[in-house]
Amino acid sequence: MTEKADFLTGDVAAGQPPRETFVLNLGPQHPATHGVLRVKMTMDGEYIVRAEPVCGYIHRMQEKMGENRTYAQFLPNTSRIDYLSAMTYTHAFVGAVERAAKIPVPPRAEYIRVITSELNRISSHLVWWGAFLLDLGGFTPLLYAFDDREKILDLLEAITGARLTYCYYRFGGLCNDVDDSFIKGTREFVAHMRPRLKMYRGLVTENIIFRKRLEGIGPISQEMCRKYGATGPVIRGSGVSYDVRRVEPYSAYPEFDFEIPTFPGGDSMARYLVRMEEMVQSLRIIEQALDKLPAGPVMADKVPRVLKLPAGDYCYAVEAARGRFAVRIVSDNKEIPYRVKLRTPSLSNLSLFEEASKGMLLPDALALMGSLDLVIPDIDR
Amino acid sequence: MMQSLSGFIAGFWQFIASLWPEPLRLVLFLGGIMAFVGLNAAYLVWVERKGAARFQRRPGPTEVGYAGLLQPIADAVKLLTKQLIVPAGVDATLFRAAPLMVMAPALMSLAVIPFSDVLSARNINVGLLMIFAFGSINVMALMLGGWSSRNKYAIISAARIVSQNVAYEIPMLLVVITMVMVTGTMNLSDIVKAQAGPFWHWNLFKVWVNPLMPVTFLIFYICMLAETNRAPFDMAEAESELVAGAYTEYSGMGFGVFFMAEYANILLGCSLATVLFLGGWQSPIGIWSGVVWFLLKLYFLVFSVVWIRWTFPRTQFYGLLNLSWKILIPVSLFTLILSSAMLKLIKPFAA
Amino acid sequence: MKSALKEIAVGFNSLITGMRITLGQFFKRSVTLQYPHESLKMSERFRGHIELVKDPATGKAICYACKLCERACPSDCIIVEGAKLDGAKKRSVTTYQLDFTKCSLCGSCVEACRDGAIRFSHDYNLASLSKEEFVMDLFKRLETEREEEERREGKPASAVPVAVKPEAAQPAAGQTKVEVK
């Protein structure tokens, strides 16, 4: 009799394996996975016994593609790995090639790269913010976020010609210069965004329902981050001040005064706060870069038309919106790289999901997944 | 023998004839209620979509008719023309019955709501009891719909619905008992009549009967949101978690009826709140009372439900249960005891 | 008890704040654009599909089929053929096929072109029921455009004289495409 009661309620003595489980197939089409991620969840009622991410539904062989085309031809692909932070990804590839070919980049180009990368970071975080709230069942913030993001996209469209897959950077600089209207527009955007962030705080961050859903939920320890190589807001939400812009300074970042927001909680709320604070810091960087923007060319003088990198092994890392994105190029002195390796942050961040979600309730696990800010093409590449 | 039979027939006919106005009135009113619920269910969808659009700074439906006013009709036609798919392996009877069972109680319950002192389909003495009796069928219907769907998401949703409704029925009933004690009747018409006069006579503001009256209203409102599975308590249809919850396998008008029932239930909940707390058809200044006031209050409450849905994220399940068991039930129990004590203390002096 | 009450008060306050914010937005102007009724003007640098540029002097394509763009394209979506026409000094393009289904709008072709013979169009209303419509012959498109223009110029003065800018002519070309289908 007692056995039957246990069977019905699913109560399991501590340490015992659950008696009856079922497999819940979350995805590849599911509203919470924001793409074609599939998570095979073994469930005990609404508790997760094991959540196994199944990747590869949008594997496009980006790395292999890099190995059979010239550097310039692969450049547009980098915008499509993580479509939400296309600028930073292009930055890494361009940076790797410049490092290998020893192409000097004019300071104006570096500054504009910083401005556009940070604008891109804000727009990426805004999408995450809206989508994360969508995961939690709040619909309206998404539309507010997209309203603000629209302003960034308009700015970037005016200078790059595209709204998502910018492909703005070139080996040695930028494809075209920014004009005064962009600078003016960006200043207006910075002024517009600050009160909006305050509004977001009132609408969401301080909301009791929201806080109850995130505080203490989905703790990720520093050890777990290190074990799986998690970077970006995930590791900074666990209290480790790791930011590529600081630890491996690149581009013009050393010239700006900004903080690396770090929160020690390790829960979903800490990761949320890291991103919100990062937007504030990005605005600061943009403002400083606009103030100090030097005049001059935006393209290096002597960039060979046919680019052949000297034989060797080159790596360049950037802080993308989701963490450390690194490009490693192995060259054998040909037009086409011998090997291209893309180190994408989302894959590492997803890897810890299986361990972190053990024993969690389904909605909490989805909140945790949302707080990891996964972009599925970035996982599968 | 013959005489007695004809006498019986004549007597019976007389009896029927004497009743005639009443059945006619009844049919008219019930027809009216069904039309009212049907129209409201359809047009509250429009209100919701327009409201959501305004909160999100978009225009909302604009294409079908002026300001999209024909959109609900277009949607209904679309849903009616779609096939009601009964997936393999589901319990077909329950699967088909669930939408009916969810819609019918809402329709029936509205029959006892007094829209004004003369506009009420049935004025029965235990109207309040009847609403709650029918209200519990709603839960069962949703549960059966989810369970019979043979879908894991739907089953999880069904389990959630049951525990959520059990948790929220208690504080709601406690609040209702408080109100019954304060007004001394279960007849909804009499409850409104007891609130005659300017707005401080409404139950919401009767702080001399119970200083926690506004809190009581708030509890009722929260419970109403939870009972109708509305955001932020939309655990049953948590689309980012459970795809479409209990409705996942429903298509065509099967889904349409569920959808309409949601709005019918909101209408019922808001009507009840208006009757119990906001003085029903009573005007706030004491004169010119009438059905207009009832509708104004009702639609203000409906608007607030829409407003809440498009502002807050969804609560977590344990948060919802914690709120009910740890805050709402103790507080509503406290108000119940407080008002009974106040009534005992004050009434002798008042009388 | 005291902290619990405080939490309830703070929580309730936060809910009220949220509702006040959304209500504030409720009365503001909507920020969207009703797309089929209104549409945005594309920015100067907007990267649409590519199109051939006319030589203002001759009205013909500048392109002389050097095939640099064909080689630069990472997706192999351009096929250019050219021939030396009778009496001409240079080669001139005879076919410029763009398979837009493969194109990723990267712009490598435009950058590779040394003579500015191709550019991005501002045409973004590209929808079709068949895949074949997106395999466009840009050369033929330019020629039809030119012929149309000539026909219009040849007409009597009743026709409104429009200074046909290439951008303005673009939608007209799009429309003829639909009619053909």
Short mmCIF file of C-alpha atoms in Angstrom, two decimals, chain A residues 69 73 76 80 144 157-162 165-166 170 176-177 199 203 206 208 212 305, chain C residues 7 11 14-15 18 21-22 25 31 42-43 45-47 71-74 104 106 111-112:
data_model
loop_
_atom_site.label_atom_id
_atom_site.label_comp_id
_atom_site.label_asym_id
_atom_site.label_seq_id
_atom_site.Cartn_x
_atom_site.Cartn_y
_atom_site.Cartn_z
CA ARG A 69 37.84 29.52 -49.02
CA GLN A 73 35.59 34.94 -48.51
CA PRO A 76 31.02 37.21 -44.12
CA ARG A 80 26.48 34.35 -39.09
CA TYR A 144 10.32 47.64 -25.36
CA GLU A 157 22.47 50.02 -40.93
CA ALA A 158 23.32 53.57 -41.92
CA ILE A 159 27.04 52.84 -41.74
CA THR A 160 27.23 49.16 -42.70
CA GLY A 161 24.24 48.64 -44.96
CA ALA A 162 22.94 45.66 -43.04
CA THR A 165 24.97 40.45 -40.50
CA TYR A 166 27.04 43.56 -40.68
CA ARG A 170 37.97 44.48 -43.10
CA ASN A 176 33.76 52.63 -44.86
CA ASP A 177 34.02 55.55 -42.49
CA MET A 199 12.69 52.13 -16.69
CA LEU A 203 9.56 47.30 -14.74
CA GLU A 206 12.86 45.18 -9.02
CA ILE A 208 8.95 40.87 -6.92
CA LYS A 212 11.38 35.41 -6.76
CA ARG A 305 44.73 42.09 -52.39
CA GLU C 7 8.78 42.03 1.98
CA GLY C 11 6.86 43.46 -3.35
CA SER C 14 7.24 46.89 -7.06
CA LEU C 15 4.11 45.52 -8.71
CA GLY C 18 5.54 48.00 -12.95
CA ILE C 21 5.26 52.05 -16.16
CA THR C 22 3.16 50.02 -18.56
CA GLN C 25 3.48 53.45 -22.23
CA VAL C 31 6.32 53.03 -32.59
CA MET C 42 16.36 52.28 -47.07
CA SER C 43 19.53 53.93 -45.99
CA ARG C 45 24.38 52.06 -47.87
CA PHE C 46 21.65 49.45 -47.68
CA ARG C 47 22.86 46.15 -49.02
CA ARG C 71 35.78 34.76 -58.37
CA ALA C 72 35.31 36.82 -55.23
CA CYS C 73 31.91 35.38 -54.45
CA PRO C 74 32.11 32.95 -51.54
CA SER C 104 24.41 35.99 -48.56
CA CYS C 106 28.15 39.92 -48.16
CA GLU C 111 34.24 45.31 -53.34
CA ALA C 112 36.04 43.20 -55.88
#
